[in-house]
Short mmCIF file of C-alpha atoms in Angstrom, two decimals:
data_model
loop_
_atom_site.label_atom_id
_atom_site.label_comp_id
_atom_site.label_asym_id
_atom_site.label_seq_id
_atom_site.Cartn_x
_atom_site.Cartn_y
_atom_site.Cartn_z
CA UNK A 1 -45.85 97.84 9.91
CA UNK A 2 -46.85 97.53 6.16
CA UNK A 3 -46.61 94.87 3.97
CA UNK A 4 -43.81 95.44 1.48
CA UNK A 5 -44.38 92.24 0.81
CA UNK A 6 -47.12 89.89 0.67
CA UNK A 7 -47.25 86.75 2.86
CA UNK A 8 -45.50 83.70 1.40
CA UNK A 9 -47.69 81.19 0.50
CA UNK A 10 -46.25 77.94 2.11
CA UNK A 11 -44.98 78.09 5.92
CA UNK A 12 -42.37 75.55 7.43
CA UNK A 13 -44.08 72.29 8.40
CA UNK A 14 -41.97 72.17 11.51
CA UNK A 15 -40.52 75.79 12.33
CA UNK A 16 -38.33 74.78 15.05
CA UNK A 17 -34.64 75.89 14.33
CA UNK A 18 -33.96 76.26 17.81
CA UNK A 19 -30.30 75.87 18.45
CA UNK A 20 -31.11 74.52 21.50
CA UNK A 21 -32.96 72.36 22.51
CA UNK A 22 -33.54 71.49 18.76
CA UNK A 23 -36.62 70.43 16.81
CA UNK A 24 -37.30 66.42 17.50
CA UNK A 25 -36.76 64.03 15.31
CA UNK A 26 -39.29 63.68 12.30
CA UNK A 27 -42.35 61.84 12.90
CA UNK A 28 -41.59 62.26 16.94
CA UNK A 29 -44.25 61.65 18.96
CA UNK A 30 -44.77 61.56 22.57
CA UNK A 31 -47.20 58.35 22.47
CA UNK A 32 -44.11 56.40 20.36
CA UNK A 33 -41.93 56.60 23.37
CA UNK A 34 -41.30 53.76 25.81
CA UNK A 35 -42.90 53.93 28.98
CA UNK A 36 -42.19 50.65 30.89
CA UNK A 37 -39.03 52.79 32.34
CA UNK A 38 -41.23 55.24 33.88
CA UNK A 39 -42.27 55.16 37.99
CA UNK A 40 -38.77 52.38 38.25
CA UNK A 41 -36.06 53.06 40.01
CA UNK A 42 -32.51 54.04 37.63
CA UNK A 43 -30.83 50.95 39.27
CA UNK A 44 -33.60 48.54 38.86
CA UNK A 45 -32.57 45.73 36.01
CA UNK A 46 -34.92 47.65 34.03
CA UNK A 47 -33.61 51.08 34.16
CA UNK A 48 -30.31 49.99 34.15
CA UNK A 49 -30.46 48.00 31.07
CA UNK A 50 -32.55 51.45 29.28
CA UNK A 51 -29.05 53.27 30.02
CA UNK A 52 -27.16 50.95 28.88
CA UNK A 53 -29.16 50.50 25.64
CA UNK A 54 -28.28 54.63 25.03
CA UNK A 55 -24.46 54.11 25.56
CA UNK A 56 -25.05 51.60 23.63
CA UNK A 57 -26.87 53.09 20.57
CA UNK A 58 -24.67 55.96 20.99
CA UNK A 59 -21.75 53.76 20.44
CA UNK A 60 -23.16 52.38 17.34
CA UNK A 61 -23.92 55.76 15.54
CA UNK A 62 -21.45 57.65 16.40
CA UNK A 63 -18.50 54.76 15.67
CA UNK A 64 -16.92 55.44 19.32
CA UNK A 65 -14.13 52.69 19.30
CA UNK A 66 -14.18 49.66 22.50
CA UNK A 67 -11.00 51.79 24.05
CA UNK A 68 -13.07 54.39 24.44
CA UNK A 69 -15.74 54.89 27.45
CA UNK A 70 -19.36 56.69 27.06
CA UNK A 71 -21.11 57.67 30.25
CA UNK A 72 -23.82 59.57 30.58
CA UNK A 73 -24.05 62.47 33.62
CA UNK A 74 -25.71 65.48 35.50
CA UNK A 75 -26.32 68.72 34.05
CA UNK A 76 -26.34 68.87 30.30
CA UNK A 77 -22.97 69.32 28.14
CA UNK A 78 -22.21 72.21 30.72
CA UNK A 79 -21.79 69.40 33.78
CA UNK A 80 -19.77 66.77 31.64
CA UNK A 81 -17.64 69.85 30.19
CA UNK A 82 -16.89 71.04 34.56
CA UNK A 83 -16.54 67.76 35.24
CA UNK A 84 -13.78 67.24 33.14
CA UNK A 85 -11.71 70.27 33.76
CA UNK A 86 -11.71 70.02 37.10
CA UNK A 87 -10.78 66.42 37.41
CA UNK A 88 -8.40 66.52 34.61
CA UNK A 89 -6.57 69.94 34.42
CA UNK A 90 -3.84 70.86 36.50
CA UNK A 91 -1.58 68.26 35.80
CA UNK A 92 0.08 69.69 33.38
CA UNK A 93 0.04 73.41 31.33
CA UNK A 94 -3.18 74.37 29.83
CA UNK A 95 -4.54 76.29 26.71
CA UNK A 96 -8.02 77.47 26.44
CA UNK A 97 -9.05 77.99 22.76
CA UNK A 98 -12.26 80.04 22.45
CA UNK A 99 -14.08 82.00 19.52
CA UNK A 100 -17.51 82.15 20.95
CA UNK A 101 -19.31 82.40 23.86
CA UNK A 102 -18.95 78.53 25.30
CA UNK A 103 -15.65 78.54 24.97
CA UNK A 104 -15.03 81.76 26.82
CA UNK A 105 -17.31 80.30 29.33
CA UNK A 106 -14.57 77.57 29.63
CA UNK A 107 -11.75 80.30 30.39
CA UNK A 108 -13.62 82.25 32.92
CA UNK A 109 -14.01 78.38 34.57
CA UNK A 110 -10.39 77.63 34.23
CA UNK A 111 -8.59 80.84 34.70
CA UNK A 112 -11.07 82.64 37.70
CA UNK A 113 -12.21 79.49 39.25
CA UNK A 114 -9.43 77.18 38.96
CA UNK A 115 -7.06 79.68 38.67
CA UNK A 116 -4.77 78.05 36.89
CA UNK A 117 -2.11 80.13 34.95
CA UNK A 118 -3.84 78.68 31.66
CA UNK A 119 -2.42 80.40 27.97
CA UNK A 120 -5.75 81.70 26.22
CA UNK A 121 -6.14 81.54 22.16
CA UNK A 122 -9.06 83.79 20.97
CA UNK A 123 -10.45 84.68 17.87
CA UNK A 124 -13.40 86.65 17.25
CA UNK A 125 -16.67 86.12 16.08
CA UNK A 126 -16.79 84.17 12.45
CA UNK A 127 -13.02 83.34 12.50
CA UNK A 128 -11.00 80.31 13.83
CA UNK A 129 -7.81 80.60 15.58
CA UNK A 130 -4.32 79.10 14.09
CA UNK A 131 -4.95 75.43 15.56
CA UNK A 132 -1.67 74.15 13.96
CA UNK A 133 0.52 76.80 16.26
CA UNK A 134 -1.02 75.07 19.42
CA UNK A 135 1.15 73.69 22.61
CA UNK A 136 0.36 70.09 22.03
CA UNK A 137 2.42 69.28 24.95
CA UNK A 138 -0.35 71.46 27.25
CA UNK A 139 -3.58 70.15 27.70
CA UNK A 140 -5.83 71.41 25.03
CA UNK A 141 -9.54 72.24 25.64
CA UNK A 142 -11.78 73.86 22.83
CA UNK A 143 -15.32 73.55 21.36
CA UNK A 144 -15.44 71.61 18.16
CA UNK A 145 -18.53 73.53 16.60
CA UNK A 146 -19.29 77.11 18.05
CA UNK A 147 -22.49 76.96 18.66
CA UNK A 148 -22.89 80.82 19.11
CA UNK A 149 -20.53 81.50 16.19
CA UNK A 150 -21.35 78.99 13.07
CA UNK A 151 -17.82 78.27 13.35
CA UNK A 152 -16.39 74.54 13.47
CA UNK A 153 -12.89 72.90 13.14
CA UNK A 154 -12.80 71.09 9.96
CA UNK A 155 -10.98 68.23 10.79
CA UNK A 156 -8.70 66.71 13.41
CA UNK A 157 -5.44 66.42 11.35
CA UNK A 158 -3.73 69.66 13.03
CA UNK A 159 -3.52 67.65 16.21
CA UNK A 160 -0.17 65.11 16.69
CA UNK A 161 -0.33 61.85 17.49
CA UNK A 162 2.73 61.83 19.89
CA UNK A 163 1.00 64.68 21.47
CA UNK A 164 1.45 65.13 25.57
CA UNK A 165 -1.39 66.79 26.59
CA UNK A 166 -5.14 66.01 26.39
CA UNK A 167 -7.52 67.22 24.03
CA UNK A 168 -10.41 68.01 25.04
CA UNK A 169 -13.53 68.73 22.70
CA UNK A 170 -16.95 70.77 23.84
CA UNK A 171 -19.37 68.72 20.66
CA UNK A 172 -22.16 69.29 21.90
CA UNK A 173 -23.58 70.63 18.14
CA UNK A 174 -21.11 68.49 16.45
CA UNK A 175 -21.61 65.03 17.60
CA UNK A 176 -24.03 62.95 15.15
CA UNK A 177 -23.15 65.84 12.22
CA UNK A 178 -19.27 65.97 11.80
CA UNK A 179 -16.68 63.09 11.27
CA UNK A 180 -15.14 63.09 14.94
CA UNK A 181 -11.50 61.71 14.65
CA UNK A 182 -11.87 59.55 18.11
CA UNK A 183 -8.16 58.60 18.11
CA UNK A 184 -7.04 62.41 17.91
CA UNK A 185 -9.66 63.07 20.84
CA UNK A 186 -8.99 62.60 24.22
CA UNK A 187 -12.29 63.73 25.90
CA UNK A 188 -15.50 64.28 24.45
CA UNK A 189 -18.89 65.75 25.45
CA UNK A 190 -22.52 66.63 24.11
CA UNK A 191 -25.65 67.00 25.20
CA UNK A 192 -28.31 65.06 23.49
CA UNK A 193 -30.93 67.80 23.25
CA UNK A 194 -28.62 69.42 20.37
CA UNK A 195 -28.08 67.90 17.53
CA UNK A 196 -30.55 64.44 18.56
CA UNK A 197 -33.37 66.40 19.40
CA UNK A 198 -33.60 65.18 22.85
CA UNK A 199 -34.62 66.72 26.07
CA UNK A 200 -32.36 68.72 28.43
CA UNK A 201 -30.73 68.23 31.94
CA UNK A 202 -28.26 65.14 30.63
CA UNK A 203 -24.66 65.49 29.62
CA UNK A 204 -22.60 62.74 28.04
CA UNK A 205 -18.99 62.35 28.23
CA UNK A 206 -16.39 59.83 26.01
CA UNK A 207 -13.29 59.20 27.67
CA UNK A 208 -10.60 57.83 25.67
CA UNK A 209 -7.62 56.29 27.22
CA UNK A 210 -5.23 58.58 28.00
CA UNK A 211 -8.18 60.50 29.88
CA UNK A 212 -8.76 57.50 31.80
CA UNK A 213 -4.70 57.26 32.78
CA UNK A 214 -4.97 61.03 33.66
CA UNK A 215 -8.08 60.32 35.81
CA UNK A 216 -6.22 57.32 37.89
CA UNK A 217 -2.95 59.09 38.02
CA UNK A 218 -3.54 62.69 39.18
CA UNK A 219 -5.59 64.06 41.83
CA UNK A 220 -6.68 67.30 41.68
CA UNK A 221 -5.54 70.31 44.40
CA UNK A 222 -8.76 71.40 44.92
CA UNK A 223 -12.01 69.49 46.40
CA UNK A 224 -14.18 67.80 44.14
CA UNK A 225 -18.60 68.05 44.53
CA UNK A 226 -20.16 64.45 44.49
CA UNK A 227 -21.13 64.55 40.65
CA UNK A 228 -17.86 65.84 39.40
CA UNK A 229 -15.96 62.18 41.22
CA UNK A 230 -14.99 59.60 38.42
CA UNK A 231 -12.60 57.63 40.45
CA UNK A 232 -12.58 55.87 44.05
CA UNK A 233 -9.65 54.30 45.17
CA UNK A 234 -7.62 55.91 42.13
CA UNK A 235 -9.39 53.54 39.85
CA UNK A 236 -12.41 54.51 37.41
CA UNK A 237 -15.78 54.15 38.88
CA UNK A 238 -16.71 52.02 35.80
CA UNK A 239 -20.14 51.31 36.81
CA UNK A 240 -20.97 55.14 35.42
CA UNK A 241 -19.85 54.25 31.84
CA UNK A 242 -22.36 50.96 32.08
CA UNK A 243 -24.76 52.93 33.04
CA UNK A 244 -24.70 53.11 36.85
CA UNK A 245 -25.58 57.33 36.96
CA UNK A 246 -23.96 59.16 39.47
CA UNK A 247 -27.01 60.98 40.69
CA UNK A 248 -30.70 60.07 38.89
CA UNK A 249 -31.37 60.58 35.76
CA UNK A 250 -35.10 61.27 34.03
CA UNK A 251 -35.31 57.93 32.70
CA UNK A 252 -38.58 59.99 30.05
CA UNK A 253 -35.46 62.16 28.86
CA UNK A 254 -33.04 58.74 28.27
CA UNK A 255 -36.51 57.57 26.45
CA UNK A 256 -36.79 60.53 24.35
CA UNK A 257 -33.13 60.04 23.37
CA UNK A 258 -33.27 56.53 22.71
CA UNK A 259 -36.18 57.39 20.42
CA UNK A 260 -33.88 59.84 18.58
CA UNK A 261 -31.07 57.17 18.20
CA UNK A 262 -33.16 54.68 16.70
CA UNK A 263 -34.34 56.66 14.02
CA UNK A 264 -30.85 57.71 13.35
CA UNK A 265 -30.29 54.16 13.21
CA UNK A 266 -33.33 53.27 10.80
CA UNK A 267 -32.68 56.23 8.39
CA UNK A 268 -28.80 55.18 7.78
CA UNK A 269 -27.38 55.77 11.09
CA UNK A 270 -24.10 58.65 11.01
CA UNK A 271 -23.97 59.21 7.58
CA UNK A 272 -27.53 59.75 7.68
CA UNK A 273 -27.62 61.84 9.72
CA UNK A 274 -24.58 64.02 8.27
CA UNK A 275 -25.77 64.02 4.77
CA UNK A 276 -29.42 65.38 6.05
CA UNK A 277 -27.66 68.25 8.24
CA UNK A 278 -25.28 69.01 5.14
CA UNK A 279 -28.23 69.06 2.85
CA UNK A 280 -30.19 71.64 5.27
CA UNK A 281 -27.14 73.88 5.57
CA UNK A 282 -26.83 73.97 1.54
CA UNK A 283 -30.18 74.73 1.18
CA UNK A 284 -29.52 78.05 3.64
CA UNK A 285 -26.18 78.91 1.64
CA UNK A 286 -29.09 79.41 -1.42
CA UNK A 287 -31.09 81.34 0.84
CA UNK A 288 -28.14 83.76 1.85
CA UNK A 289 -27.29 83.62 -1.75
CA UNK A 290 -30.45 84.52 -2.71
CA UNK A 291 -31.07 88.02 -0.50
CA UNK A 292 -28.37 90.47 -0.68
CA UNK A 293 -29.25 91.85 3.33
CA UNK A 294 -28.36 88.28 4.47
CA UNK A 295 -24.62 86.92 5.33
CA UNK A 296 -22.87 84.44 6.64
CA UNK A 297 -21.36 85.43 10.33
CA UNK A 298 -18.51 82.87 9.19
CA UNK A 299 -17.19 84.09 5.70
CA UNK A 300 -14.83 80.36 5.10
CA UNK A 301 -16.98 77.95 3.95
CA UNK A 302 -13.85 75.40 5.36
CA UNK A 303 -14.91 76.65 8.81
CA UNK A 304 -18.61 77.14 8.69
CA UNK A 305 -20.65 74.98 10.45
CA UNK A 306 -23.09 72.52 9.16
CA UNK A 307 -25.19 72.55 12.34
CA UNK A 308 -25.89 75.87 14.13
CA UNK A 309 -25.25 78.09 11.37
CA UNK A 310 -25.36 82.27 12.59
CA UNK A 311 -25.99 84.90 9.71
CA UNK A 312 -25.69 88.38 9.84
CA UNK A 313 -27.04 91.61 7.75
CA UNK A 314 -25.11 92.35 4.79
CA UNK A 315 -22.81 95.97 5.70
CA UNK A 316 -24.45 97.58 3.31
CA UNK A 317 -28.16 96.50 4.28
CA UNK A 318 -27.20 98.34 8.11
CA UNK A 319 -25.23 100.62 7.00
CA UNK A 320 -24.83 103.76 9.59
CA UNK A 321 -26.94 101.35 12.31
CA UNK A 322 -25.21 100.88 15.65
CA UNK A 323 -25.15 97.55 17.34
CA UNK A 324 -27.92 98.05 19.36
CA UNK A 325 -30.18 99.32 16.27
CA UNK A 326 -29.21 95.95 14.44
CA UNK A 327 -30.58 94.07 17.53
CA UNK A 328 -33.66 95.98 17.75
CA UNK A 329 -34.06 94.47 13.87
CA UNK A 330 -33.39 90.94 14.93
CA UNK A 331 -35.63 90.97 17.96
CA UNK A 332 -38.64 92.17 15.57
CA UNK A 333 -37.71 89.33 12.89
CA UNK A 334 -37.58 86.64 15.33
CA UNK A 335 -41.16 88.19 16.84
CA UNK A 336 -42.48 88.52 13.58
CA UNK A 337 -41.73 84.92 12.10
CA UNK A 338 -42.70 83.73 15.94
CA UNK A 339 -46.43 85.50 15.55
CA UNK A 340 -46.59 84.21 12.10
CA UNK A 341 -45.42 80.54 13.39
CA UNK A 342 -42.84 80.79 10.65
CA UNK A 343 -39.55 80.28 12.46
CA UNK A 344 -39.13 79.76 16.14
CA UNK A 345 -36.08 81.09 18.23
CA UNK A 346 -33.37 82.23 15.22
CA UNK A 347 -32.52 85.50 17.07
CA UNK A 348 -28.81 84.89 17.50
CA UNK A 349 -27.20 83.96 20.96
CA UNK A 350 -27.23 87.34 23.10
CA UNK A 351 -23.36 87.00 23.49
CA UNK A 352 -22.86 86.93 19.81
CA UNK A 353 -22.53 89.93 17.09
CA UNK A 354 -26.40 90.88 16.12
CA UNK A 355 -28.01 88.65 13.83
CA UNK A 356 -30.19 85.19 13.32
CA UNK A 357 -29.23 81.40 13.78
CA UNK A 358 -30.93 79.06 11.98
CA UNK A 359 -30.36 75.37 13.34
CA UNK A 360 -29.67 72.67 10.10
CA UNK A 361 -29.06 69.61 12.05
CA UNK A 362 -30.32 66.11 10.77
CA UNK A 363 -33.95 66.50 12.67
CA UNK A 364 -34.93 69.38 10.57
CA UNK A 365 -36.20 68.80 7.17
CA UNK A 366 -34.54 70.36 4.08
CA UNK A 367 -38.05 71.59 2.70
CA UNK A 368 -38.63 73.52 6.33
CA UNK A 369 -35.59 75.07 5.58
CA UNK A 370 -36.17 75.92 1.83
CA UNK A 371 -39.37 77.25 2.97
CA UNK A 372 -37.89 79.22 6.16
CA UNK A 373 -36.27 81.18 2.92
CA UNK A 374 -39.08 83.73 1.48
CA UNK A 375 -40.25 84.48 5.43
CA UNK A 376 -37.06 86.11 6.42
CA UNK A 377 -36.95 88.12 3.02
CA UNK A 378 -40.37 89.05 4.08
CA UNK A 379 -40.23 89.85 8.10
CA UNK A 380 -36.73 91.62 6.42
CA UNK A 381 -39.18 93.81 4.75
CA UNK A 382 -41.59 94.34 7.10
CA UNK A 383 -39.05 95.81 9.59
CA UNK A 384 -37.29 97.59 7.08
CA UNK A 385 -40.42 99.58 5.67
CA UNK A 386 -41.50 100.41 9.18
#
């Protein structure tokens, strides 16, 4: 390769924009965590009371109302996402929503493995499907923000209030960066390694209470593994949203996220945190702006995310360049700014039309992102010329 280009002269402090797991919080350290936790049992008064602290920072932050219950569970936002539909669907019709590559993970769940006779909404890539023409009286599971597609719902006002079914929102790169109306919201989950920073491997889910009446009332035709059981007796097992895991949890991981929740908490707490990821995300609209080979995957600003946000070449910039020829391009960008400890991981999801994601979430700083800028024009024109 040549340089078309010379180097740009300042480099992102912090180049993780990672979707996933994201870059930690600013001034994160792993000396500044608590260790007391560490080498005691989950159940101990200790490690009890450290879980219970999360739920209840996450609380806090996030506004989650008293009717509403937080646990935390196994197996990222993937296990509190299974262990929701199959405890909860069945009971009544069901509509999958997907326009990305989590939420079609949810319909191959629901439709092959549970096999229920579930009505599928799709869009594709960049686009959001009619939410307003939606069976409310089915139960209704979708992601809030597609991670894989930059595309979010803006609000919660398309869903009713005298609705039937349950909603059920995937947040797992919305939480703690978009309003989240808790009273339209039935179920929700995350995983705190997205948009807190945190480490892996834990899910958390918010039950509000028409989820808990569905979990007491219906039982499920199928069997149900160990970690997916959130009743005994038909009655909530309430000891899991106090902190009482179901299986053990890495109590370095519920550390790590307590770490992350009280800096939220010292810098301003949610709105914070949402002005920061708004700010980062307005800085990349300048960016794609800027270069006329960059572009927004989602072209409605109303429906672009503020968190994971997925670009694409400009048609004109790839012009006569099959798909595979445009990911040849983004593999060499992402190696490029990698070598040059410019940008880590900002190919885009491997599911997802060919192009970069750059994470903008409150834990990355607006400068990194300003400075992320000149290096893509540059790897760009490295690739380009070669």
């Amino acid at each position: 390769m040549t340089d078309a280009l010379p180097r740009p002269g300042t480099k992102p402090a912090r180049p993780h924009f990672s979707s996933g797991p994201c870059a930690k919080p600013p001034g994160w350290a792993p000396e500044r965590l608590a260790t007391g936790s560490l080498g005691r049992s989950h159940r101990s008064k200790l490690g009890k009371a450290r879980l219970e602290h999360a739920i209840n920072l996450t609380r806090e932050i996030l506004g989650v109302p008293d009717t509403h219950r937080i646990g935390i569970v196994p197996a990222s936002d993937t296990g509190a996402v299974e262990m929701v539909l199959w405890s909860m669907l069945g009971a009544r019709p069901a509509t999958m929503v997907a326009w990305e590559s989590f939420g079609e993970g949810w319909v191959t769940d629901v439709v092959k493995q549970l096999k229920l006779d579930a009505k599928v909404v799709k869009a594709p890539y960049g686009e959001l499907p009619d939410l307003t023409a939606l069976d409310q009286d089915s139960d209704i599971v979708f992601t809030w923000n597609g991670t894989t597609s930059g595309v979010r719902v803006p609000d919660g006002d398309w869903i009713r209030d005298d609705r039937k079914g349950l909603t059920i929102a995937d947040s797992t790169s919305a939480v703690f960066a978009m309003d989240m109306p808790w009273d339209k919201l039935d179920v929700v989950t995350f995983s705190w390694q997205k948009v807190m920073g945190g480490e892996g491997a834990h899910g958390v889910l918010i039950l509000g209470p028409r989820a808990v009446e569905r979990l007491e009332s219906y039982t499920p035709a199928w069997p149900l593994p160990k970690i997916f059981r959130m009743t005994k007796g038909g009655k909530l097992i309430e000891g899991i949203f106090k902190g009482e895991t179901i299986n053990t949890p890495s109590m370095l991981a519920v550390e790590d996220y307590i770490f992350a929740l009280e800096w939220a908490k010292e810098i301003g707490g949610l709105d914070a945190l949402k002005a920061r990821s708004q700010a980062n995300a307005k800085a990349l609209d300048a960016i794609v702006d800027r270069y006329d080979w960059l572009d927004h995957l989602a072209t409605d600003p109303a429906v672009r995310s503020n968190t994971s946000v997925c670009l694409k070449f400009a048609d004109q910039a790839v012009e006569g360049l099959d798909d595979d020829a445009r990911l040849a391009l983004v593999k060499k960008i992402a190696s490029l700014l990698e070598a040059e400890h410019a940008a880590y991981d900002i190919a885009g999801y491997r599911d997802a039309p060919p192009g970069l994601r750059i994470w903008c979430g409150a834990t990355v700083d607006t400068k990194d992102i300003e400075a992320l800028g000149p290096w893509l024009d540059w790897a760009w024109q490295q690739v380009r010329a070669a």
